[in-house]
Amino acid sequence: PTSGAPERRAPAPWWGPVTDYMHANYRFNLDRMNMRRQGEGELWFGFDEHGRPHMRLKGTAQSPRFGRGEIVIVADSSSRQMYAVFDLPKLHEAQCLKYPFPKPAQHSRRLEMLGSRSDKLARLMRERGPSEKLVLDWSQSYSLEFLLNDGGREVRGVDLRRGTRVVKTVRLSKASQSTGWRMSEPHRTCSDPDSTRKLQGRNLTLQQCQQICLGLPNCGAVYGSMEYRPGNCWTVLRRCQEAIFGAGYRVWHRETQVDGMMNAAKPFDPPTGRCRNAAAVRDRYATVELRPPHQASSALNDLLLLMAAYLDDESRWDRAFLLLSACRVPGDVAVLIEDPEPPHPEMLHDVSFRYRTQVFKLGGNLSFSDPAADISEDIEHTSQGTIWLGLDRQAFRLQDVQHRTKVGAVVIDLLAQAESPGILFAHVNLTAQSEAQCIEYDYPTVSQNDFQLLQATAGEGLSFFAVSELRGEDCGIFVAPLARQRWVHVWVDMEGDNPDAILRVEVRKGGQILRRTEVLGWTTEDRTHHGALTPPQQWQCERNKKRAQFARLGLTEVQTWSAELLDALHSVQRLSKGFSVLEVLSLAGDVNLMVEEPALPDLRSLPAISFGFEVYLWWGDGSPSSAMSNGGQSLVSGTFLSDHRTGWTSLKADIAAKDGVAGGDGANVSMLLGPKSLTVRVAEKGAPAPECLTLPLPGASRTGGARGGIAKPAHNIFDGVENIGDMKCNRFTFPNVGPHNDSVKFWFSQQNSSVCQLQTLPGPYPSGRARPGTVALIYLRWFDPIGSLEDYQVNIKRFGLPKDHESPPSPDWQCTDAGKVHKPWLRVQEEGELPYLLVARNQGCTAQNRIARWSGTPSETLQGCYEACADSPECQYFAFRQHEDCEVFKAPCLESSSVSGRGTDIYMRRNTGFLRAAHALAELAEASGAVGLMDNSQAAAVLSRLVVVAPSAASASARVAPETPALAPAPAPAPPLSPLSPDLAHFSFRYTTTAPRATDSKGAPPTPGAVGNGILRVDLGRRRLYLRSEAANISAGVPHAVSEIIYIGDLGRVFVRTKVDETFEECWSLNAERLGPQDHRNSFAQLKRASSQSDWYDVHVPNSKYQRVAFYIEPTSSALQAIRLDDFHVGLSVDVSVSEWSTETLEEKWFHTEGMQWMGCSAETPFGKDLPQLRHWDLINVFFPSPRARS
């Protein structure tokens, strides 16, 4: 036993190999199925005076690429680094790389396995005693036989067996000690700081040079180019300090053995000279692949891992186990730098296998492209299937199953027969859509140019790339080019009984992995018959399609998503067997289709639709977690019936409570929506009787109503297939719905012919960022598409709907006209009306009536803070300070400027007491109108703006107002001031513009047809401007655009909003020059009459040499009637017709930016951080000229 050995977990055996130091020559023989070779070298292993293990190995290798080479590996425990020195004489180059030891903490499972082997070995040595052979089960497939001498104290060899077959043998013999010389790495010489080196002669052999050194006193080394032939002989006195030399020299150091123990010349010292980290070196001549154990567990990697673990806890590991592990290394290192023979797929006749493919980058086709992010984030793109390839018959059959695609599960069967005349059958089954189709195609042809490219690629063949371990098998990785700049990486079993068995395939392009295929059950036996190439009768294959084709392979024209299938088909028909195998292998998991996306169901064609629903309401951004973080959810349940024949819709909402979710607010709401009117009945808890009001629909005529024909669903996007309960549902998204541009999501099950659920979400900001607000999730408890006349009549009677669009609601409702009620609890918001009112600036409410306070998401926008207030029935006021605070209060709000300070504003909620049940019905109506569940789109829009408060919460009970005498006519308004009046403080007008004309046209008429119109409002005293401009037929690509500008001079800000149709919207908040109170003046006062006989007044735009603005003032009314804008630089003029000139005082609301359309305006512009040049904008600069410009 080794003296001073630390106590181990398992008792140390009383016998075993001497472990302190070993130096041996080795010879190995490797007999893998596709790699047979032999080699020799030297191995050192031992422990230093500190008990740290070290290893050194020297071997030779032969590579077709690099010729004969030498590798020296030093495992240095002191630095936990492994050094590998490669000498490649054919390239006249040497290279030293260093690799870190693997970290035990990252390989706990592998260490557990190695620990089990160590314990087995220790137990075996204790139980059997001294023996000439130790047999250890190394893995499920392999066993190791250690051959021992000298009563078990000396290792003389290792055999690696797989069953009864010997895979590798290593034989060790004592290293010769007679020479007493240690050879350096190649390309080394001795530095000579003391001038002791001497050239002893030229054309001397190594033995002659060493004899000269032995005859010299204090000679420590010789060096020169004498390894393989005579050369220069140099001697150096005392110790040689090595230096790198580029002439192929080596150094031989004189050595002295000390009692057979540690070599005095320290063979475990790291190489001298420059060694670089392997990870940072790209131009490697060879590589020691130290892969993590779960990818490749080479003998060398196991030894390094054991050495690192021994340094951390030497009591766990027996030294004998480390020594025996080192004896496994010879041969393994050489395997890593030599090229094994590639497989021979060209020798095959029939191949069949199962596969499982993971797709990392999809081919760009529609049906398999990523669905919406919230659907695809948890989806792993995988497929599985089977392939049979009959190379002699030039045929193959493939079945590919993709469980989760954008259109749900897809099963594809391909049957290809390339022999003349050639035929291809494709069967596609979309299980989630209940669609299946089989098409018979002619075998595709290939152009001469494409075939020549394929043929050139097929001539490359497989070449060796690396070794690895896969599923417990040692594998060689071989690579070959494919068509279209792709490469295939093939994992081949190197030790199985079938030398060409393929275990894995990867397809790469441009260094990026596209897909990885695990090959299962590889066999070269013919397990098919001719019938396998005949489609089953139940497929009902069609050659001339009688039905619309919903899936296309893209065989007639090369598409990006069909190119790889065409390459495989052409290869099977016209190219070599070997290349055909590679192309078909790379096809697994990549049979792409162009599938028509599911269409929105046409529910409007049914006579009527009814369903039961549950509406979950919460404030947030749409995620379920936001419901919990912002006060939970409210639940309202009810029923819905839409009569598409008459245009009547019935909605009923009831108080609900489910799983701890809050219900309504003590009131049930029923609505009856018709072509001309809206009837609402509210039954409050504790009230003696329900109350009912009727409103006429805005825009309804006395005869035709507001129906105006069948409503068309809004623009929608198919997102993908999602599971709702036990149904697979197609999901569609409808953007920009309703007055707030909300989003509506709609789920429909094709298999069940049923609506699954709906959801309304706050529309995003123009920048695309998610906007918080009220979220409604509408789950359908049951769905009834009413198709038969009998069902229609039963449901109309059960829901109490009128029989036709002219009939009034049932008198049982006992409703009152809301127009005759003083302060009715039912009203419809005006379009663009804000649900809150600013009541104080730079103020806050005291905390005594505060309900809640947020500093996160609700404080980002004013609308978000209002939504947080509206989520609480008690909230009547809220204080807002952007990005800092949102506080909600119940009445009364006690104002205090010291509470929040400057920047905090107080707003009053207009719709306090808004019933949650009515809110739920409004959200349901908005969603139903967008997706086509309701027949009356205008009525749906009205419902989305409906405000229903509890009758008891109204300021006065709903009652019929007394008759009042007619009011006296209002006095006529004062005539408007002239633009030239010094008293002018406010003005506004509407305008239309015409197409530009040439400036020198002398008043020629403009191009016919107005191209723009808008309105301008200016407050000179408060330095405010509002401009709305609408333009039509700007270009073929931009038929309609709207722009709005709000200028606030005292703050130095300009807000600009542009919207192009429904496809583009941007909003910017820009810096401009700040104007003070002293800048208040009538901007028209600077005008000069064009001539004494003219009523035109003009002025040059300040700071502009080429722009002029002229105004025409009607002499009788003194009203502005026309404007002309001249740009002499481009030679164009624009004529503006002015109407509705007014100088009445303007309300502050026109210059507010709290409206929905201004939410989320970006402060970063595409033009630069600030825009002082905005004063050059014609209108802003004319009406509010810069003080510097005036001076």
Short mmCIF file of C-alpha atoms in Angstrom, two decimals, residues 38-374:
data_model
loop_
_atom_site.label_atom_id
_atom_site.label_comp_id
_atom_site.label_asym_id
_atom_site.label_seq_id
_atom_site.Cartn_x
_atom_site.Cartn_y
_atom_site.Cartn_z
CA GLN A 38 -2.21 0.64 -34.84
CA GLY A 39 0.06 3.02 -32.96
CA GLU A 40 2.73 3.39 -30.32
CA GLY A 41 4.05 5.97 -27.90
CA GLU A 42 5.01 6.72 -24.30
CA LEU A 43 2.91 7.24 -21.19
CA TRP A 44 3.87 8.86 -17.90
CA PHE A 45 1.60 8.98 -14.85
CA GLY A 46 2.30 9.77 -11.19
CA PHE A 47 1.72 11.95 -8.14
CA ASP A 48 4.02 14.80 -7.09
CA GLU A 49 5.23 15.60 -3.58
CA HIS A 50 1.96 17.44 -2.88
CA GLY A 51 -0.14 14.43 -3.86
CA ARG A 52 -1.37 15.97 -7.11
CA PRO A 53 -1.81 13.62 -10.11
CA HIS A 54 -0.05 14.30 -13.43
CA MET A 55 -0.06 12.64 -16.83
CA ARG A 56 2.02 12.91 -19.97
CA LEU A 57 1.40 11.05 -23.22
CA LYS A 58 3.33 11.05 -26.48
CA GLY A 59 1.98 9.39 -29.61
CA THR A 60 2.19 9.45 -33.38
CA ALA A 61 -0.62 9.64 -35.91
CA GLN A 62 -1.10 9.48 -39.65
CA SER A 63 -3.65 11.82 -41.27
CA PRO A 64 -4.50 11.99 -44.99
CA ARG A 65 -4.66 15.74 -44.65
CA PHE A 66 -1.54 16.30 -42.51
CA GLY A 67 0.62 13.23 -43.02
CA ARG A 68 2.60 11.76 -40.15
CA GLY A 69 2.39 13.77 -36.96
CA GLU A 70 3.21 13.65 -33.29
CA ILE A 71 1.10 14.68 -30.37
CA VAL A 72 2.28 15.29 -26.80
CA ILE A 73 -0.31 15.77 -24.07
CA VAL A 74 0.54 17.01 -20.57
CA ALA A 75 -2.16 17.10 -17.90
CA ASP A 76 -0.95 19.57 -15.29
CA SER A 77 -2.94 19.48 -12.05
CA SER A 78 -1.13 22.51 -10.66
CA SER A 79 -2.77 24.81 -13.19
CA ARG A 80 -5.73 22.52 -14.00
CA GLN A 81 -4.79 22.80 -17.64
CA MET A 82 -4.15 20.21 -20.33
CA TYR A 83 -1.52 21.06 -22.93
CA ALA A 84 -1.52 19.49 -26.39
CA VAL A 85 1.48 19.97 -28.68
CA PHE A 86 0.98 18.98 -32.33
CA ASP A 87 3.99 18.53 -34.61
CA LEU A 88 3.06 18.27 -38.29
CA PRO A 89 6.28 17.91 -40.35
CA LYS A 90 4.35 17.87 -43.63
CA LEU A 91 3.25 21.44 -42.91
CA HIS A 92 6.58 22.42 -41.25
CA GLU A 93 4.48 23.69 -38.38
CA ALA A 94 4.00 23.03 -34.69
CA GLN A 95 1.20 24.23 -32.48
CA CYS A 96 0.55 24.20 -28.73
CA LEU A 97 -2.99 24.46 -27.41
CA LYS A 98 -4.24 24.38 -23.84
CA TYR A 99 -7.59 23.23 -22.54
CA PRO A 100 -9.03 23.75 -19.03
CA PHE A 101 -9.85 20.72 -16.93
CA PRO A 102 -13.60 20.00 -16.90
CA LYS A 103 -15.33 21.34 -13.80
CA PRO A 104 -16.68 18.56 -11.55
CA ALA A 105 -19.71 20.62 -10.51
CA GLN A 106 -20.88 20.71 -14.11
CA HIS A 107 -20.56 16.95 -14.60
CA SER A 108 -22.07 15.48 -11.47
CA ARG A 109 -23.87 12.66 -13.32
CA ARG A 110 -20.68 11.55 -15.07
CA LEU A 111 -18.75 11.67 -11.79
CA GLU A 112 -21.44 9.57 -10.15
CA MET A 113 -20.95 6.95 -12.86
CA LEU A 114 -17.15 7.08 -12.52
CA GLY A 115 -17.49 6.82 -8.73
CA SER A 116 -19.58 3.68 -9.17
CA ARG A 117 -16.82 2.19 -11.34
CA SER A 118 -14.17 3.14 -8.80
CA ASP A 119 -16.12 1.42 -6.04
CA LYS A 120 -16.56 -1.70 -8.21
CA LEU A 121 -12.82 -1.81 -8.79
CA ALA A 122 -11.98 -1.42 -5.11
CA ARG A 123 -14.50 -4.12 -4.17
CA LEU A 124 -13.13 -6.44 -6.83
CA MET A 125 -9.55 -5.98 -5.59
CA ARG A 126 -10.56 -6.68 -1.99
CA GLU A 127 -12.60 -9.76 -2.81
CA ARG A 128 -10.31 -11.45 -5.32
CA GLY A 129 -6.87 -10.66 -3.97
CA PRO A 130 -3.73 -10.62 -6.09
CA SER A 131 -4.53 -11.59 -9.64
CA GLU A 132 -3.10 -11.38 -13.12
CA LYS A 133 -6.37 -10.02 -14.54
CA LEU A 134 -9.11 -7.65 -13.45
CA VAL A 135 -12.36 -7.63 -15.45
CA LEU A 136 -14.58 -4.61 -14.88
CA ASP A 137 -18.01 -3.94 -16.44
CA TRP A 138 -17.36 -0.44 -17.75
CA SER A 139 -20.79 0.26 -19.30
CA GLN A 140 -23.81 -1.62 -20.61
CA SER A 141 -21.95 -2.42 -23.84
CA TYR A 142 -18.29 -2.51 -22.83
CA SER A 143 -16.03 -4.29 -20.38
CA LEU A 144 -12.40 -3.56 -19.48
CA GLU A 145 -9.77 -6.21 -18.81
CA PHE A 146 -6.69 -4.96 -16.97
CA LEU A 147 -3.68 -7.30 -17.36
CA LEU A 148 -1.27 -7.21 -14.40
CA ASN A 149 2.25 -8.43 -13.58
CA ASP A 150 4.42 -8.74 -10.48
CA GLY A 151 1.62 -9.95 -8.25
CA GLY A 152 -0.72 -7.24 -9.42
CA ARG A 153 1.70 -4.38 -8.80
CA GLU A 154 2.38 -3.58 -12.44
CA VAL A 155 -0.02 -2.95 -15.32
CA ARG A 156 1.01 -4.58 -18.57
CA GLY A 157 -2.08 -3.99 -20.71
CA VAL A 158 -5.75 -3.10 -21.17
CA ASP A 159 -8.36 -4.72 -23.41
CA LEU A 160 -11.63 -2.99 -24.31
CA ARG A 161 -14.34 -5.48 -25.26
CA ARG A 162 -17.82 -5.16 -26.69
CA GLY A 163 -19.39 -8.49 -25.90
CA THR A 164 -16.90 -11.09 -27.11
CA ARG A 165 -15.27 -8.81 -29.69
CA VAL A 166 -12.07 -6.97 -28.77
CA VAL A 167 -12.36 -3.33 -29.83
CA LYS A 168 -9.00 -2.02 -28.58
CA THR A 169 -5.89 -3.48 -27.01
CA VAL A 170 -3.16 -1.54 -25.23
CA ARG A 171 0.12 -3.22 -24.25
CA LEU A 172 2.56 -1.52 -21.89
CA SER A 173 6.26 -2.20 -21.43
CA LYS A 174 8.91 -0.59 -19.27
CA ALA A 175 10.43 2.43 -20.91
CA SER A 176 14.09 2.03 -21.73
CA GLN A 177 16.27 3.70 -19.13
CA SER A 178 19.60 3.06 -20.82
CA THR A 179 19.66 6.23 -22.90
CA GLY A 180 19.07 8.69 -20.09
CA TRP A 181 17.73 11.28 -22.49
CA ARG A 182 14.46 13.21 -22.58
CA MET A 183 13.35 14.63 -25.91
CA SER A 184 11.69 18.07 -26.15
CA GLU A 185 8.78 19.16 -28.24
CA PRO A 186 9.64 19.89 -31.88
CA HIS A 187 11.07 23.20 -33.09
CA ARG A 188 13.08 23.80 -29.95
CA THR A 189 16.62 25.01 -29.31
CA CYS A 190 18.58 26.13 -26.24
CA SER A 191 18.98 29.75 -25.34
CA ASP A 192 22.60 30.57 -24.43
CA PRO A 193 22.81 33.47 -21.97
CA ASP A 194 26.14 32.14 -20.61
CA SER A 195 27.71 31.37 -24.02
CA THR A 196 28.18 27.66 -23.25
CA ARG A 197 26.75 26.13 -26.44
CA LYS A 198 29.05 24.80 -29.13
CA LEU A 199 28.60 23.33 -32.62
CA GLN A 200 30.27 19.89 -32.42
CA GLY A 201 29.90 19.04 -36.10
CA ARG A 202 27.64 18.72 -39.09
CA ASN A 203 26.08 15.61 -40.56
CA LEU A 204 26.23 13.76 -37.24
CA THR A 205 23.70 11.18 -36.05
CA LEU A 206 21.82 11.61 -32.79
CA GLN A 207 23.79 8.77 -31.14
CA GLN A 208 27.10 10.36 -32.20
CA CYS A 209 26.06 13.74 -30.78
CA GLN A 210 24.88 12.19 -27.49
CA GLN A 211 28.21 10.31 -27.10
CA ILE A 212 30.09 13.61 -27.52
CA CYS A 213 27.94 15.17 -24.76
CA LEU A 214 28.49 12.23 -22.40
CA GLY A 215 32.24 12.78 -22.78
CA LEU A 216 32.04 16.44 -21.78
CA PRO A 217 31.97 17.58 -18.15
CA ASN A 218 28.72 19.27 -17.14
CA CYS A 219 27.11 18.72 -20.54
CA GLY A 220 23.37 19.02 -19.92
CA ALA A 221 21.78 18.72 -23.35
CA VAL A 222 22.26 18.40 -27.08
CA TYR A 223 20.09 19.88 -29.83
CA GLY A 224 19.87 19.95 -33.59
CA SER A 225 18.08 18.40 -36.58
CA MET A 226 19.14 14.80 -35.93
CA GLU A 227 15.86 13.00 -35.18
CA TYR A 228 15.40 11.21 -38.50
CA ARG A 229 18.71 11.78 -40.31
CA PRO A 230 22.21 13.18 -39.62
CA GLY A 231 22.36 16.90 -39.01
CA ASN A 232 23.94 19.68 -36.99
CA CYS A 233 25.04 18.73 -33.45
CA TRP A 234 25.10 21.37 -30.70
CA THR A 235 26.02 20.80 -27.03
CA VAL A 236 25.11 22.96 -24.03
CA LEU A 237 26.75 22.92 -20.62
CA ARG A 238 24.66 22.49 -17.50
CA ARG A 239 20.89 23.01 -17.83
CA CYS A 240 19.27 23.92 -21.16
CA GLN A 241 16.62 26.62 -21.19
CA GLU A 242 14.45 25.81 -24.19
CA ALA A 243 13.43 28.38 -26.78
CA ILE A 244 11.25 28.10 -29.88
CA PHE A 245 13.17 27.65 -33.12
CA GLY A 246 11.64 27.36 -36.57
CA ALA A 247 14.14 25.00 -38.27
CA GLY A 248 12.71 21.71 -37.02
CA TYR A 249 15.29 21.30 -34.19
CA ARG A 250 14.73 19.29 -31.00
CA VAL A 251 16.49 19.25 -27.65
CA TRP A 252 17.62 16.07 -25.85
CA HIS A 253 18.14 16.61 -22.11
CA ARG A 254 20.35 14.32 -20.04
CA GLU A 255 18.24 12.63 -17.34
CA THR A 256 18.91 10.78 -14.10
CA GLN A 257 16.43 8.24 -12.68
CA VAL A 258 15.94 8.40 -8.91
CA ASP A 259 14.96 5.02 -7.43
CA GLY A 260 12.42 4.49 -10.15
CA MET A 261 10.33 7.30 -8.70
CA MET A 262 9.79 10.84 -9.93
CA ASN A 263 11.85 11.83 -12.95
CA ALA A 264 14.40 14.39 -11.95
CA ALA A 265 13.95 16.15 -15.34
CA LYS A 266 10.27 16.65 -14.50
CA PRO A 267 8.46 15.18 -17.52
CA PHE A 268 5.19 16.64 -16.22
CA ASP A 269 6.33 20.24 -16.63
CA PRO A 270 4.11 22.21 -19.04
CA PRO A 271 5.61 22.86 -22.47
CA THR A 272 7.80 25.90 -22.75
CA GLY A 273 7.07 28.52 -25.34
CA ARG A 274 3.74 29.98 -26.36
CA CYS A 275 0.61 27.89 -25.73
CA ARG A 276 -2.72 29.44 -26.65
CA ASN A 277 -6.22 28.73 -25.37
CA ALA A 278 -7.82 26.28 -27.78
CA ALA A 279 -11.15 28.10 -27.67
CA ALA A 280 -9.52 31.24 -29.06
CA VAL A 281 -7.64 29.53 -31.91
CA ARG A 282 -9.47 29.12 -35.18
CA ASP A 283 -6.65 27.83 -37.39
CA ARG A 284 -6.03 24.58 -35.53
CA TYR A 285 -4.05 21.83 -37.24
CA ALA A 286 -5.67 19.21 -35.05
CA THR A 287 -8.09 19.20 -32.13
CA VAL A 288 -8.42 17.30 -28.91
CA GLU A 289 -12.20 17.30 -28.53
CA LEU A 290 -12.93 17.56 -24.85
CA ARG A 291 -16.70 17.44 -25.17
CA PRO A 292 -18.91 17.43 -22.11
CA PRO A 293 -19.60 13.88 -20.97
CA HIS A 294 -23.22 13.91 -22.07
CA GLN A 295 -22.00 14.41 -25.64
CA ALA A 296 -18.74 12.46 -25.69
CA SER A 297 -17.07 10.62 -22.80
CA SER A 298 -13.61 9.86 -24.19
CA ALA A 299 -11.06 8.13 -21.98
CA LEU A 300 -8.99 11.31 -21.93
CA ASN A 301 -11.94 13.43 -20.82
CA ASP A 302 -12.79 10.95 -18.04
CA LEU A 303 -9.20 11.07 -16.79
CA LEU A 304 -9.12 14.88 -16.70
CA LEU A 305 -12.45 14.93 -14.88
CA LEU A 306 -11.13 12.41 -12.33
CA MET A 307 -7.96 14.44 -11.80
CA ALA A 308 -10.00 17.58 -11.16
CA ALA A 309 -12.31 15.72 -8.76
CA TYR A 310 -9.31 14.20 -6.97
CA LEU A 311 -7.89 17.69 -6.38
CA ASP A 312 -11.22 18.73 -4.80
CA ASP A 313 -11.65 15.59 -2.63
CA GLU A 314 -8.84 13.04 -2.76
CA SER A 315 -10.49 10.92 -0.05
CA ARG A 316 -13.22 9.95 -2.50
CA TRP A 317 -10.97 8.51 -5.22
CA ASP A 318 -8.56 5.59 -5.18
CA ARG A 319 -5.20 6.29 -6.81
CA ALA A 320 -5.25 2.89 -8.48
CA PHE A 321 -8.45 3.85 -10.28
CA LEU A 322 -6.79 7.00 -11.63
CA LEU A 323 -3.80 4.99 -12.83
CA LEU A 324 -5.94 2.39 -14.58
CA SER A 325 -8.01 5.19 -16.15
CA ALA A 326 -4.77 6.66 -17.54
CA CYS A 327 -3.96 3.29 -19.10
CA ARG A 328 -7.15 3.56 -21.17
CA VAL A 329 -6.03 6.78 -22.86
CA PRO A 330 -3.53 5.42 -25.47
CA GLY A 331 -5.32 5.07 -28.76
CA ASP A 332 -8.22 7.35 -27.85
CA VAL A 333 -6.23 10.53 -28.41
CA ALA A 334 -5.01 9.31 -31.76
CA VAL A 335 -8.59 8.55 -32.79
CA LEU A 336 -9.40 12.23 -32.38
CA ILE A 337 -6.82 13.41 -34.90
CA GLU A 338 -7.14 10.78 -37.61
CA ASP A 339 -9.73 10.47 -40.35
CA PRO A 340 -11.82 7.29 -40.11
CA GLU A 341 -13.30 5.79 -43.21
CA PRO A 342 -16.69 7.28 -44.14
CA PRO A 343 -19.82 5.12 -44.50
CA HIS A 344 -20.82 3.75 -47.90
CA PRO A 345 -24.50 4.56 -48.58
CA GLU A 346 -23.86 3.88 -52.27
CA MET A 347 -23.64 0.16 -51.42
CA LEU A 348 -27.18 0.05 -50.03
CA HIS A 349 -30.29 -1.32 -51.73
CA ASP A 350 -33.15 -0.62 -49.31
CA VAL A 351 -33.23 1.61 -46.25
CA SER A 352 -35.99 2.15 -43.71
CA PHE A 353 -36.07 3.98 -40.39
CA ARG A 354 -38.19 5.99 -37.99
CA TYR A 355 -37.23 9.55 -37.10
CA ARG A 356 -37.87 12.43 -34.75
CA THR A 357 -36.91 15.89 -36.02
CA GLN A 358 -36.48 19.19 -34.21
CA VAL A 359 -36.75 22.21 -36.49
CA PHE A 360 -34.67 25.23 -35.50
CA LYS A 361 -35.48 27.45 -38.49
CA LEU A 362 -38.59 27.01 -40.58
CA GLY A 363 -38.63 27.18 -44.33
CA GLY A 364 -40.82 30.28 -44.61
CA ASN A 365 -44.01 28.61 -45.83
CA LEU A 366 -47.33 29.90 -44.55
CA SER A 367 -48.80 26.88 -42.82
CA PHE A 368 -45.75 26.06 -40.76
CA SER A 369 -44.52 29.58 -40.00
CA ASP A 370 -44.64 30.65 -36.39
CA PRO A 371 -48.14 31.47 -35.11
CA ALA A 372 -48.74 34.47 -32.89
CA ALA A 373 -46.10 34.91 -30.21
CA ASP A 374 -48.42 34.09 -27.32
#
